[in-house]
mmCIF file of C-alpha atoms and ligand atoms in Angstrom:
data_model
loop_
_atom_site.group_PDB
_atom_site.id
_atom_site.type_symbol
_atom_site.label_atom_id
_atom_site.label_comp_id
_atom_site.label_asym_id
_atom_site.label_seq_id
_atom_site.Cartn_x
_atom_site.Cartn_y
_atom_site.Cartn_z
ATOM 1 C CA UNK V 1 0.000 0.000 0.000
ATOM 2 C CA UNK V 2 1.361 3.387 -0.914
ATOM 3 C CA UNK V 3 1.400 5.966 1.770
ATOM 4 C CA UNK V 4 -1.187 8.577 0.834
ATOM 5 C CA UNK V 5 -0.279 12.154 1.464
ATOM 6 C CA UNK V 6 -3.420 14.022 2.415
ATOM 7 C CA UNK V 7 -4.009 17.439 1.013
ATOM 8 C CA UNK V 8 -3.930 19.978 3.796
ATOM 9 C CA UNK V 9 -7.009 22.135 4.386
ATOM 10 C CA UNK V 10 -4.668 24.927 5.337
ATOM 11 C CA UNK V 11 -2.780 26.989 2.850
ATOM 12 C CA UNK V 12 0.960 27.573 3.138
ATOM 13 C CA UNK V 13 0.677 30.917 4.863
ATOM 14 C CA UNK V 14 -2.013 29.903 7.319
ATOM 15 C CA UNK V 15 -0.640 27.026 9.327
ATOM 16 C CA UNK V 16 -2.809 27.703 12.369
ATOM 17 C CA UNK V 17 -6.209 26.042 12.675
ATOM 18 C CA UNK V 18 -9.238 27.663 11.114
ATOM 19 C CA UNK V 19 -11.143 29.643 13.678
ATOM 20 C CA UNK V 20 -14.763 28.831 14.434
ATOM 21 C CA UNK V 21 -17.075 30.035 11.688
ATOM 22 C CA UNK V 22 -17.780 33.693 12.183
ATOM 23 C CA UNK V 23 -20.073 35.907 10.137
ATOM 24 C CA UNK V 24 -20.266 39.678 10.664
ATOM 25 C CA UNK V 25 -23.625 41.149 11.569
ATOM 26 C CA UNK V 26 -25.272 42.846 8.587
ATOM 27 C CA UNK V 27 -28.466 44.676 7.840
ATOM 28 C CA UNK V 28 -29.361 43.505 4.342
ATOM 29 C CA UNK V 29 -31.170 46.313 2.527
ATOM 30 C CA UNK V 30 -30.202 45.173 -0.958
ATOM 31 C CA UNK V 31 -31.971 43.049 -3.587
ATOM 32 C CA UNK V 32 -31.762 39.897 -1.449
ATOM 33 C CA UNK V 33 -31.092 37.937 0.571
ATOM 34 C CA UNK V 34 -32.846 39.847 3.295
ATOM 35 C CA UNK V 35 -32.295 39.253 7.029
ATOM 36 C CA UNK V 36 -34.053 36.254 8.513
ATOM 37 C CA UNK V 37 -36.470 36.798 11.405
ATOM 38 C CA UNK V 38 -34.946 35.728 14.774
ATOM 39 C CA UNK V 39 -37.752 33.171 15.255
ATOM 40 C CA UNK V 40 -36.917 31.717 11.842
ATOM 41 C CA UNK V 41 -33.286 31.367 12.913
ATOM 42 C CA UNK V 42 -34.426 29.562 16.067
ATOM 43 C CA UNK V 43 -36.431 27.106 13.973
ATOM 44 C CA UNK V 44 -33.485 26.630 11.617
ATOM 45 C CA UNK V 45 -31.197 25.646 14.482
ATOM 46 C CA UNK V 46 -33.355 22.720 15.636
ATOM 47 C CA UNK V 47 -31.903 19.253 15.187
ATOM 48 C CA UNK V 48 -32.945 17.625 11.887
ATOM 49 C CA UNK V 49 -35.522 14.826 11.955
ATOM 50 C CA UNK V 50 -36.173 12.182 9.297
ATOM 51 C CA UNK V 51 -37.846 13.475 6.159
ATOM 52 C CA UNK V 52 -40.383 10.624 6.372
ATOM 53 C CA UNK V 53 -40.937 10.954 10.137
ATOM 54 C CA UNK V 54 -44.619 11.495 10.899
ATOM 55 C CA UNK V 55 -43.747 14.693 12.744
ATOM 56 C CA UNK V 56 -42.075 15.966 9.595
ATOM 57 C CA UNK V 57 -44.963 14.879 7.363
ATOM 58 C CA UNK V 58 -47.284 16.883 9.550
ATOM 59 C CA UNK V 59 -44.931 19.879 9.315
ATOM 60 C CA UNK V 60 -45.028 19.560 5.516
ATOM 61 C CA UNK V 61 -48.817 19.817 5.572
ATOM 62 C CA UNK V 62 -48.574 22.961 7.708
ATOM 63 C CA UNK V 63 -46.141 24.482 5.228
ATOM 64 C CA UNK V 64 -48.474 23.711 2.324
ATOM 65 C CA UNK V 65 -51.483 25.139 4.104
ATOM 66 C CA UNK V 66 -49.601 28.296 5.086
ATOM 67 C CA UNK V 67 -48.264 28.641 1.562
ATOM 68 C CA UNK V 68 -51.774 28.433 0.090
ATOM 69 C CA UNK V 69 -52.799 31.269 2.373
ATOM 70 C CA UNK V 70 -49.748 33.365 1.447
ATOM 71 C CA UNK V 71 -50.281 32.704 -2.282
ATOM 72 C CA UNK V 72 -54.059 33.236 -1.835
ATOM 73 C CA UNK V 73 -54.923 30.055 -3.667
ATOM 74 C CA UNK V 74 -56.514 26.670 -3.192
ATOM 75 C CA UNK V 75 -54.111 24.780 -5.429
ATOM 76 C CA UNK V 76 -53.492 21.224 -4.305
ATOM 77 C CA UNK V 77 -50.022 21.316 -5.822
ATOM 78 C CA UNK V 78 -48.438 24.006 -3.669
ATOM 79 C CA UNK V 79 -45.025 23.231 -2.242
ATOM 80 C CA UNK V 80 -41.604 24.660 -1.448
ATOM 81 C CA UNK V 81 -39.063 23.263 -3.909
ATOM 82 C CA UNK V 82 -35.518 22.544 -2.770
ATOM 83 C CA UNK V 83 -33.192 25.197 -4.118
ATOM 84 C CA UNK V 84 -33.325 28.973 -4.455
ATOM 85 C CA UNK V 85 -35.870 30.891 -6.547
ATOM 86 C CA UNK V 86 -34.153 29.899 -9.767
ATOM 87 C CA UNK V 87 -34.896 26.215 -9.028
ATOM 88 C CA UNK V 88 -38.657 26.768 -9.077
ATOM 89 C CA UNK V 89 -38.205 29.089 -12.045
ATOM 90 C CA UNK V 90 -36.484 26.283 -13.921
ATOM 91 C CA UNK V 91 -39.173 23.824 -12.767
ATOM 92 C CA UNK V 92 -41.817 26.107 -14.279
ATOM 93 C CA UNK V 93 -40.080 25.914 -17.625
ATOM 94 C CA UNK V 94 -38.851 22.294 -17.534
ATOM 95 C CA UNK V 95 -42.238 20.779 -16.649
ATOM 96 C CA UNK V 96 -44.461 22.798 -18.937
ATOM 97 C CA UNK V 97 -42.439 23.198 -22.103
ATOM 98 C CA UNK V 98 -42.022 20.447 -24.655
ATOM 99 C CA UNK V 99 -39.562 20.822 -27.484
ATOM 100 C CA UNK V 100 -40.789 23.349 -30.045
ATOM 101 C CA UNK V 101 -43.641 24.669 -27.906
ATOM 102 C CA UNK V 102 -44.289 28.362 -28.013
ATOM 103 C CA UNK V 103 -43.604 30.525 -24.986
ATOM 104 C CA UNK V 104 -44.048 34.293 -24.943
ATOM 105 C CA UNK V 105 -41.847 36.083 -22.417
ATOM 106 C CA UNK V 106 -42.401 39.709 -21.466
ATOM 107 C CA UNK V 107 -38.951 40.989 -20.614
ATOM 108 C CA UNK V 108 -38.268 44.247 -18.797
ATOM 109 C CA UNK V 109 -35.157 43.406 -16.811
ATOM 110 C CA UNK V 110 -32.568 40.842 -15.855
ATOM 111 C CA UNK V 111 -34.935 38.120 -14.653
ATOM 112 C CA UNK V 112 -36.892 38.172 -17.903
ATOM 113 C CA UNK V 113 -33.561 37.390 -19.579
ATOM 114 C CA UNK V 114 -33.051 34.424 -17.271
ATOM 115 C CA UNK V 115 -36.466 33.032 -18.258
ATOM 116 C CA UNK V 116 -35.505 33.395 -21.923
ATOM 117 C CA UNK V 117 -32.211 31.581 -21.319
ATOM 118 C CA UNK V 118 -33.943 28.710 -19.512
ATOM 119 C CA UNK V 119 -36.737 28.372 -22.087
ATOM 120 C CA UNK V 120 -34.135 28.283 -24.864
ATOM 121 C CA UNK V 121 -32.203 25.495 -23.100
ATOM 122 C CA UNK V 122 -35.417 23.434 -22.908
ATOM 123 C CA UNK V 123 -35.815 24.013 -26.664
ATOM 124 C CA UNK V 124 -38.946 26.110 -26.547
ATOM 125 C CA UNK V 125 -39.955 28.278 -29.488
ATOM 126 C CA UNK V 126 -39.292 31.538 -27.625
ATOM 127 C CA UNK V 127 -40.917 34.877 -28.506
ATOM 128 C CA UNK V 128 -39.919 37.936 -26.536
ATOM 129 C CA UNK V 129 -41.530 41.324 -26.023
ATOM 130 C CA UNK V 130 -39.334 43.904 -24.424
ATOM 131 C CA UNK V 131 -39.453 47.134 -22.408
ATOM 132 C CA UNK V 132 -36.598 49.327 -21.206
ATOM 133 C CA UNK V 133 -35.401 48.590 -17.660
ATOM 134 C CA UNK V 134 -37.619 50.824 -15.513
ATOM 135 C CA UNK V 135 -40.900 50.498 -17.437
ATOM 136 C CA UNK V 136 -43.839 48.105 -17.290
ATOM 137 C CA UNK V 137 -46.112 46.582 -19.936
ATOM 138 C CA UNK V 138 -49.678 47.790 -20.415
ATOM 139 C CA UNK V 139 -52.623 45.393 -20.400
ATOM 140 C CA UNK V 140 -53.370 46.264 -24.061
ATOM 141 C CA UNK V 141 -49.841 45.459 -25.213
ATOM 142 C CA UNK V 142 -49.887 42.099 -23.497
ATOM 143 C CA UNK V 143 -53.370 41.265 -24.774
ATOM 144 C CA UNK V 144 -52.380 42.096 -28.354
ATOM 145 C CA UNK V 145 -49.214 39.965 -28.188
ATOM 146 C CA UNK V 146 -50.993 36.945 -26.695
ATOM 147 C CA UNK V 147 -53.796 37.152 -29.260
ATOM 148 C CA UNK V 148 -51.445 37.427 -32.220
ATOM 149 C CA UNK V 149 -48.647 35.069 -31.113
ATOM 150 C CA UNK V 150 -50.909 32.395 -29.538
ATOM 151 C CA UNK V 151 -48.266 30.991 -27.169
ATOM 152 C CA UNK V 152 -48.803 27.861 -25.038
ATOM 153 C CA UNK V 153 -47.345 29.783 -22.080
ATOM 154 C CA UNK V 154 -47.126 33.481 -21.298
ATOM 155 C CA UNK V 155 -44.482 34.361 -18.694
ATOM 156 C CA UNK V 156 -43.928 37.634 -16.889
ATOM 157 C CA UNK V 157 -42.084 38.888 -13.804
ATOM 158 C CA UNK V 158 -44.406 40.508 -11.258
ATOM 159 C CA UNK V 159 -41.722 42.323 -9.268
ATOM 160 C CA UNK V 160 -38.617 43.029 -11.374
ATOM 161 C CA UNK V 161 -35.830 43.225 -8.800
ATOM 162 C CA UNK V 162 -33.279 44.432 -11.352
ATOM 163 C CA UNK V 163 -35.188 47.577 -12.357
ATOM 164 C CA UNK V 164 -37.568 48.230 -9.430
ATOM 165 C CA UNK V 165 -40.773 47.833 -11.454
ATOM 166 C CA UNK V 166 -44.048 46.322 -10.229
ATOM 167 C CA UNK V 167 -45.947 44.882 -13.198
ATOM 168 C CA UNK V 168 -49.755 45.187 -12.951
ATOM 169 C CA UNK V 169 -51.317 41.791 -13.671
ATOM 170 C CA UNK V 170 -55.037 42.675 -13.799
ATOM 171 C CA UNK V 171 -56.979 41.017 -16.567
ATOM 172 C CA UNK V 172 -54.072 39.076 -18.072
ATOM 173 C CA UNK V 173 -55.352 35.803 -16.610
ATOM 174 C CA UNK V 174 -58.614 36.170 -18.554
ATOM 175 C CA UNK V 175 -56.754 36.885 -21.782
ATOM 176 C CA UNK V 176 -54.631 33.760 -21.253
ATOM 177 C CA UNK V 177 -57.716 31.596 -20.630
ATOM 178 C CA UNK V 178 -59.474 32.881 -23.731
ATOM 179 C CA UNK V 179 -56.394 32.078 -25.786
ATOM 180 C CA UNK V 180 -55.747 28.639 -24.307
ATOM 181 C CA UNK V 181 -52.458 29.718 -22.806
ATOM 182 C CA UNK V 182 -50.932 29.116 -19.353
ATOM 183 C CA UNK V 183 -50.198 32.204 -17.272
ATOM 184 C CA UNK V 184 -46.807 31.934 -15.530
ATOM 185 C CA UNK V 185 -45.746 34.555 -12.971
ATOM 186 C CA UNK V 186 -42.376 35.145 -11.301
ATOM 187 C CA UNK V 187 -43.353 36.306 -7.809
ATOM 188 C CA UNK V 188 -39.895 36.033 -6.274
ATOM 189 C CA UNK V 189 -39.896 39.580 -4.862
ATOM 190 C CA UNK V 190 -43.630 39.882 -4.205
ATOM 191 C CA UNK V 191 -44.761 36.759 -2.330
ATOM 192 C CA UNK V 192 -45.371 37.547 1.330
ATOM 193 C CA UNK V 193 -44.775 41.271 0.794
ATOM 194 C CA UNK V 194 -47.108 42.678 -1.862
ATOM 195 C CA UNK V 195 -50.660 42.058 -2.948
ATOM 196 C CA UNK V 196 -50.695 38.828 -4.933
ATOM 197 C CA UNK V 197 -53.902 36.862 -5.518
ATOM 198 C CA UNK V 198 -53.119 33.678 -7.407
ATOM 199 C CA UNK V 199 -56.693 32.364 -7.726
ATOM 200 C CA UNK V 200 -58.423 35.694 -8.272
ATOM 201 C CA UNK V 201 -55.913 36.847 -10.884
ATOM 202 C CA UNK V 202 -56.188 33.458 -12.651
ATOM 203 C CA UNK V 203 -52.463 32.767 -12.461
ATOM 204 C CA UNK V 204 -51.875 29.145 -13.499
ATOM 205 C CA UNK V 205 -48.386 28.721 -12.127
ATOM 206 C CA UNK V 206 -46.078 30.841 -10.008
ATOM 207 C CA UNK V 207 -42.822 30.576 -8.116
ATOM 208 C CA UNK V 208 -40.981 32.529 -5.447
ATOM 209 C CA UNK V 209 -38.089 32.209 -2.993
ATOM 210 C CA UNK V 210 -37.564 32.028 0.767
ATOM 211 C CA UNK V 211 -35.025 34.848 1.231
ATOM 212 C CA UNK V 212 -36.913 37.939 0.127
ATOM 213 C CA UNK V 213 -40.479 38.429 1.419
ATOM 214 C CA UNK V 214 -40.578 35.380 3.680
ATOM 215 C CA UNK V 215 -37.858 36.389 6.171
ATOM 216 C CA UNK V 216 -35.927 33.127 5.730
ATOM 217 C CA UNK V 217 -32.417 32.319 4.498
ATOM 218 C CA UNK V 218 -32.087 31.318 0.821
ATOM 219 C CA UNK V 219 -32.642 27.653 0.012
ATOM 220 C CA UNK V 220 -36.307 27.021 -0.770
ATOM 221 C CA UNK V 221 -38.527 28.187 -3.604
ATOM 222 C CA UNK V 222 -42.299 28.122 -3.096
ATOM 223 C CA UNK V 223 -44.181 26.937 -6.147
ATOM 224 C CA UNK V 224 -47.875 26.624 -6.953
ATOM 225 C CA UNK V 225 -49.893 25.367 -9.909
ATOM 226 C CA UNK V 226 -53.609 24.985 -10.571
ATOM 227 C CA UNK V 227 -55.633 22.319 -12.365
ATOM 228 C CA UNK V 228 -55.113 23.883 -15.789
ATOM 229 C CA UNK V 229 -51.367 23.493 -15.264
ATOM 230 C CA UNK V 230 -51.826 19.951 -13.916
ATOM 231 C CA UNK V 231 -53.708 19.026 -17.075
ATOM 232 C CA UNK V 232 -50.941 20.397 -19.241
ATOM 233 C CA UNK V 233 -48.359 18.469 -17.225
ATOM 234 C CA UNK V 234 -50.250 15.186 -17.449
ATOM 235 C CA UNK V 235 -50.732 15.532 -21.207
ATOM 236 C CA UNK V 236 -46.968 15.703 -21.900
ATOM 237 C CA UNK V 237 -45.778 13.453 -24.701
ATOM 238 C CA UNK V 238 -42.233 13.241 -23.332
ATOM 239 C CA UNK V 239 -40.666 12.839 -19.903
ATOM 240 C CA UNK V 240 -39.772 16.016 -18.032
ATOM 241 C CA UNK V 241 -36.123 16.440 -19.051
ATOM 242 C CA UNK V 242 -34.984 17.397 -15.546
ATOM 243 C CA UNK V 243 -35.150 14.641 -12.911
ATOM 244 C CA UNK V 244 -34.611 16.761 -9.790
ATOM 245 C CA UNK V 245 -37.312 19.295 -10.688
ATOM 246 C CA UNK V 246 -39.853 16.838 -12.139
ATOM 247 C CA UNK V 247 -43.145 17.883 -10.539
ATOM 248 C CA UNK V 248 -44.854 14.563 -11.155
ATOM 249 C CA UNK V 249 -42.142 12.900 -9.011
ATOM 250 C CA UNK V 250 -42.131 15.692 -6.414
ATOM 251 C CA UNK V 251 -45.895 15.409 -6.190
ATOM 252 C CA UNK V 252 -45.542 11.812 -4.999
ATOM 253 C CA UNK V 253 -43.584 13.036 -1.982
ATOM 254 C CA UNK V 254 -45.625 16.184 -1.278
ATOM 255 C CA UNK V 255 -48.954 14.551 -2.203
ATOM 256 C CA UNK V 256 -50.598 11.737 -0.229
ATOM 257 C CA UNK V 257 -48.146 8.985 -1.301
ATOM 258 C CA UNK V 258 -45.085 10.399 0.533
ATOM 259 C CA UNK V 259 -42.711 8.489 -1.737
ATOM 260 C CA UNK V 260 -39.040 9.336 -1.306
ATOM 261 C CA UNK V 261 -37.678 11.493 -4.117
ATOM 262 C CA UNK V 262 -34.766 13.397 -2.589
ATOM 263 C CA UNK V 263 -33.883 14.108 1.027
ATOM 264 C CA UNK V 264 -35.795 17.237 1.911
ATOM 265 C CA UNK V 265 -33.697 20.080 3.342
ATOM 266 C CA UNK V 266 -35.611 19.592 6.577
ATOM 267 C CA UNK V 267 -34.169 22.536 8.499
ATOM 268 C CA UNK V 268 -35.053 24.943 5.716
ATOM 269 C CA UNK V 269 -38.589 23.587 5.914
ATOM 270 C CA UNK V 270 -38.634 24.241 9.682
ATOM 271 C CA UNK V 271 -37.539 27.776 8.822
ATOM 272 C CA UNK V 272 -40.118 28.423 6.129
ATOM 273 C CA UNK V 273 -42.902 27.083 8.329
ATOM 274 C CA UNK V 274 -41.907 29.675 10.905
ATOM 275 C CA UNK V 275 -41.562 32.493 8.341
ATOM 276 C CA UNK V 276 -45.015 31.700 6.953
ATOM 277 C CA UNK V 277 -46.523 31.371 10.410
ATOM 278 C CA UNK V 278 -45.281 34.868 11.274
ATOM 279 C CA UNK V 279 -46.950 36.225 8.119
ATOM 280 C CA UNK V 280 -50.231 34.496 8.948
ATOM 281 C CA UNK V 281 -50.082 35.828 12.519
ATOM 282 C CA UNK V 282 -49.542 39.380 11.336
ATOM 283 C CA UNK V 283 -52.230 38.957 8.656
ATOM 284 C CA UNK V 284 -51.482 39.149 4.951
ATOM 285 C CA UNK V 285 -53.165 42.512 4.441
ATOM 286 C CA UNK V 286 -51.228 44.014 7.350
ATOM 287 C CA UNK V 287 -48.027 42.631 5.856
ATOM 288 C CA UNK V 288 -48.801 44.242 2.482
ATOM 289 C CA UNK V 289 -49.693 47.498 4.193
ATOM 290 C CA UNK V 290 -46.420 47.503 6.156
ATOM 291 C CA UNK V 291 -44.376 47.024 2.980
ATOM 292 C CA UNK V 292 -46.248 49.785 1.140
ATOM 293 C CA UNK V 293 -46.007 52.260 4.013
ATOM 294 C CA UNK V 294 -42.307 51.746 4.670
ATOM 295 C CA UNK V 295 -41.527 52.008 0.956
ATOM 296 C CA UNK V 296 -43.476 55.280 0.659
ATOM 297 C CA UNK V 297 -41.603 56.689 3.652
ATOM 298 C CA UNK V 298 -38.314 55.700 2.047
ATOM 299 C CA UNK V 299 -39.284 57.311 -1.278
ATOM 300 C CA UNK V 300 -40.424 60.550 0.363
ATOM 301 C CA UNK V 301 -37.323 60.682 2.539
ATOM 302 C CA UNK V 302 -34.953 60.125 -0.370
ATOM 303 C CA UNK V 303 -36.719 62.725 -2.483
ATOM 304 C CA UNK V 304 -36.605 65.287 0.279
ATOM 305 C CA UNK V 305 -32.829 64.711 0.432
ATOM 306 C CA UNK V 306 -32.719 65.639 -3.251
ATOM 307 C CA UNK V 307 -32.372 62.079 -4.606
ATOM 308 C CA UNK V 308 -34.146 60.983 -7.776
ATOM 309 C CA UNK V 309 -35.904 57.631 -8.132
ATOM 310 C CA UNK V 310 -35.501 55.615 -11.341
ATOM 311 C CA UNK V 311 -39.099 54.381 -11.705
ATOM 312 C CA UNK V 312 -42.310 56.393 -12.004
ATOM 313 C CA UNK V 313 -44.481 56.153 -8.890
ATOM 314 C CA UNK V 314 -47.332 54.492 -10.849
ATOM 315 C CA UNK V 315 -45.466 51.216 -11.107
ATOM 316 C CA UNK V 316 -42.691 51.588 -8.576
ATOM 317 C CA UNK V 317 -41.886 48.433 -6.637
ATOM 318 C CA UNK V 318 -42.258 48.765 -2.836
ATOM 319 C CA UNK V 319 -39.928 45.845 -2.049
ATOM 320 C CA UNK V 320 -37.069 47.204 -4.145
ATOM 321 C CA UNK V 321 -36.332 50.839 -4.899
ATOM 322 C CA UNK V 322 -33.909 51.920 -7.612
ATOM 323 C CA UNK V 323 -32.318 55.253 -6.672
ATOM 324 C CA UNK V 324 -30.316 57.228 -9.203
ATOM 325 C CA UNK V 325 -26.692 57.721 -8.192
ATOM 326 C CA UNK V 326 -26.160 61.489 -8.437
ATOM 327 C CA UNK V 327 -23.664 62.338 -11.208
ATOM 328 C CA UNK V 328 -21.021 63.717 -8.845
ATOM 329 C CA UNK V 329 -21.103 60.764 -6.453
ATOM 330 C CA UNK V 330 -18.832 57.715 -6.262
ATOM 331 C CA UNK V 331 -21.598 55.088 -6.075
ATOM 332 C CA UNK V 332 -19.417 52.100 -5.188
ATOM 333 C CA UNK V 333 -17.502 54.151 -2.642
ATOM 334 C CA UNK V 334 -20.679 55.057 -0.776
ATOM 335 C CA UNK V 335 -22.027 51.515 -0.943
ATOM 336 C CA UNK V 336 -18.769 50.069 0.438
ATOM 337 C CA UNK V 337 -18.689 52.733 3.153
ATOM 338 C CA UNK V 338 -22.188 51.702 4.329
ATOM 339 C CA UNK V 339 -21.148 48.063 4.421
ATOM 340 C CA UNK V 340 -17.741 48.442 6.054
ATOM 341 C CA UNK V 341 -18.533 51.131 8.578
ATOM 342 C CA UNK V 342 -22.217 50.611 9.323
ATOM 343 C CA UNK V 343 -22.785 46.956 8.417
ATOM 344 C CA UNK V 344 -25.541 47.884 5.947
ATOM 345 C CA UNK V 345 -25.769 46.338 2.512
ATOM 346 C CA UNK V 346 -27.474 48.093 -0.382
ATOM 347 C CA UNK V 347 -27.233 46.801 -3.946
ATOM 348 C CA UNK V 348 -25.437 47.970 -7.037
ATOM 349 C CA UNK V 349 -27.363 48.336 -10.299
ATOM 350 C CA UNK V 350 -27.531 45.180 -12.382
ATOM 351 C CA UNK V 351 -26.907 44.902 -16.133
ATOM 352 C CA UNK V 352 -27.695 48.113 -17.977
ATOM 353 C CA UNK V 353 -28.337 49.933 -14.682
ATOM 354 C CA UNK V 354 -24.889 49.078 -13.307
ATOM 355 C CA UNK V 355 -23.224 52.245 -11.994
ATOM 356 C CA UNK V 356 -26.437 54.232 -12.577
ATOM 357 C CA UNK V 357 -28.601 53.240 -9.606
ATOM 358 C CA UNK V 358 -28.409 51.780 -6.139
ATOM 359 C CA UNK V 359 -30.957 49.132 -5.250
ATOM 360 C CA UNK V 360 -32.577 49.373 -1.823
ATOM 361 C CA UNK V 361 -34.637 46.459 -0.610
ATOM 362 C CA UNK V 362 -37.255 46.532 2.155
ATOM 363 C CA UNK V 363 -38.420 42.950 2.295
ATOM 364 C CA UNK V 364 -40.044 40.764 4.941
ATOM 365 C CA UNK V 365 -38.560 41.225 8.419
ATOM 366 C CA UNK V 366 -36.453 44.136 7.134
ATOM 367 C CA UNK V 367 -39.407 46.260 6.065
ATOM 368 C CA UNK V 368 -39.565 48.451 9.174
ATOM 369 C CA UNK V 369 -39.755 52.157 9.972
ATOM 370 C CA UNK V 370 -36.595 51.791 12.049
ATOM 371 C CA UNK V 371 -34.581 50.537 9.067
ATOM 372 C CA UNK V 372 -35.969 53.273 6.814
ATOM 373 C CA UNK V 373 -34.986 55.969 9.342
ATOM 374 C CA UNK V 374 -31.544 54.480 9.820
ATOM 375 C CA UNK V 375 -30.815 54.416 6.107
ATOM 376 C CA UNK V 376 -32.211 57.898 5.478
ATOM 377 C CA UNK V 377 -30.003 59.272 8.264
ATOM 378 C CA UNK V 378 -26.953 57.753 6.627
ATOM 379 C CA UNK V 379 -27.886 59.180 3.222
ATOM 380 C CA UNK V 380 -28.149 62.525 4.968
ATOM 381 C CA UNK V 381 -24.850 62.436 6.850
ATOM 382 C CA UNK V 382 -22.551 60.182 4.786
ATOM 383 C CA UNK V 383 -23.364 60.724 1.131
ATOM 384 C CA UNK V 384 -21.632 64.095 0.949
ATOM 385 C CA UNK V 385 -18.348 62.381 1.803
ATOM 386 C CA UNK V 386 -18.578 60.546 -1.513
ATOM 387 C CA UNK V 387 -19.109 63.529 -3.733
ATOM 388 C CA UNK V 388 -16.368 63.419 -6.336
ATOM 389 C CA UNK V 389 -16.168 67.232 -6.373
ATOM 390 C CA UNK V 390 -15.739 67.485 -2.650
ATOM 391 C CA UNK V 391 -13.073 64.779 -2.354
ATOM 392 C CA UNK V 392 -11.103 66.232 -5.281
ATOM 393 C CA UNK V 393 -10.681 69.473 -3.350
ATOM 394 C CA UNK V 394 -8.662 67.738 -0.639
HETATM 395 C C1 PLP O 1 -34.005 36.883 -6.830
HETATM 396 C C2 PLP O 1 -34.834 36.674 -8.030
HETATM 397 C C3 PLP O 1 -34.820 35.474 -8.769
HETATM 398 C C4 PLP O 1 -33.844 34.378 -8.521
HETATM 399 O O1 PLP O 1 -33.934 33.792 -7.316
HETATM 400 P P1 PLP O 1 -32.664 33.112 -6.639
HETATM 401 O O2 PLP O 1 -33.186 32.833 -5.285
HETATM 402 O O3 PLP O 1 -31.547 34.108 -6.691
HETATM 403 O O4 PLP O 1 -32.331 31.893 -7.389
HETATM 404 C C5 PLP O 1 -35.726 35.332 -9.798
HETATM 405 N N1 PLP O 1 -36.575 36.310 -10.144
HETATM 406 C C6 PLP O 1 -36.587 37.493 -9.491
HETATM 407 C C7 PLP O 1 -37.541 38.552 -9.918
HETATM 408 C C8 PLP O 1 -35.716 37.705 -8.422
HETATM 409 O O5 PLP O 1 -35.725 38.879 -7.786
#
């Protein structure tokens, strides 16, 4: 037997032991993740139990029931998928698209692009309608496109986290039904924070994530689909080309059969149960009201400090505000200053808004008057230190 030389976990310069895992304390006021609620963290730290244990099965039912309330739907197939928001996003494409099928994607930011990329990988016939980052689609535009293009699926992002736009969804569900098309909604930055009525708005399938409105760490992605979507799924000619995200297999675990598919991330499910319970306790309408009020206070405060907001108030997104970086300000410098010296994270602009806006998130547990006041104070006292004109005079 040759003597194996084990690879050291330590690099050459660091020959001491790793210290215990340490994470600095942060207030996350960016595009996500958002801070988890302390009660959610308590639930997360419980010892795992078996994913087929009857206590766990009962917890799964609670999660489904609480999710139906939060989604405002009665869909049997409502479950948190393992993985971040993009997992349920990919499930929505992988399960409902067969090669060559037509999908129409309304794209007005980065996450519309991701849907296009996924649909292309699953070999859909992809049509795209596009708006500049910071605008929304009108009902008439969407209606016209669905009626003329006749897609099998119409997909749109409700809350575009890259641009700060809230897309109105009224009436689109009816147009989809009349045109025999499934209505797919990305609700990653709206679930548990903003008005969202899955049944009433006739949304056939929707997905979200745990780390934005639900006050949990990243790791789960709530998903829901109605009977129209179930019919489409069961009439597939070919197998779902993604094993891990195959909803017909997942349904056997989350439905009444409880057949093993993959080991559930049990602690994340403890966490989401707690996050959803807190929403139900507060009451969904109170939660929506809190998000709207805190966002309005942020907008008014920023404007009274002379800041300009990127999106018109008519369709501005309460969970994520895009603020224009004033021309004479070092945007990255200010952002890094907030993080390093105050432990507060705000986001940089993404894609075509990079360097042009900051992104400020007020989501879930973090949507509070206290956080708004704290951030506004820092804009008031610290921003002037990052004026390029001022620093160049030193
Ligand atoms: C965050 C986000 C996603 C992706 O979710 P991940 O949890 O990062 O995988 C998708 N869509 C929108 C609108 C988002 O804001």
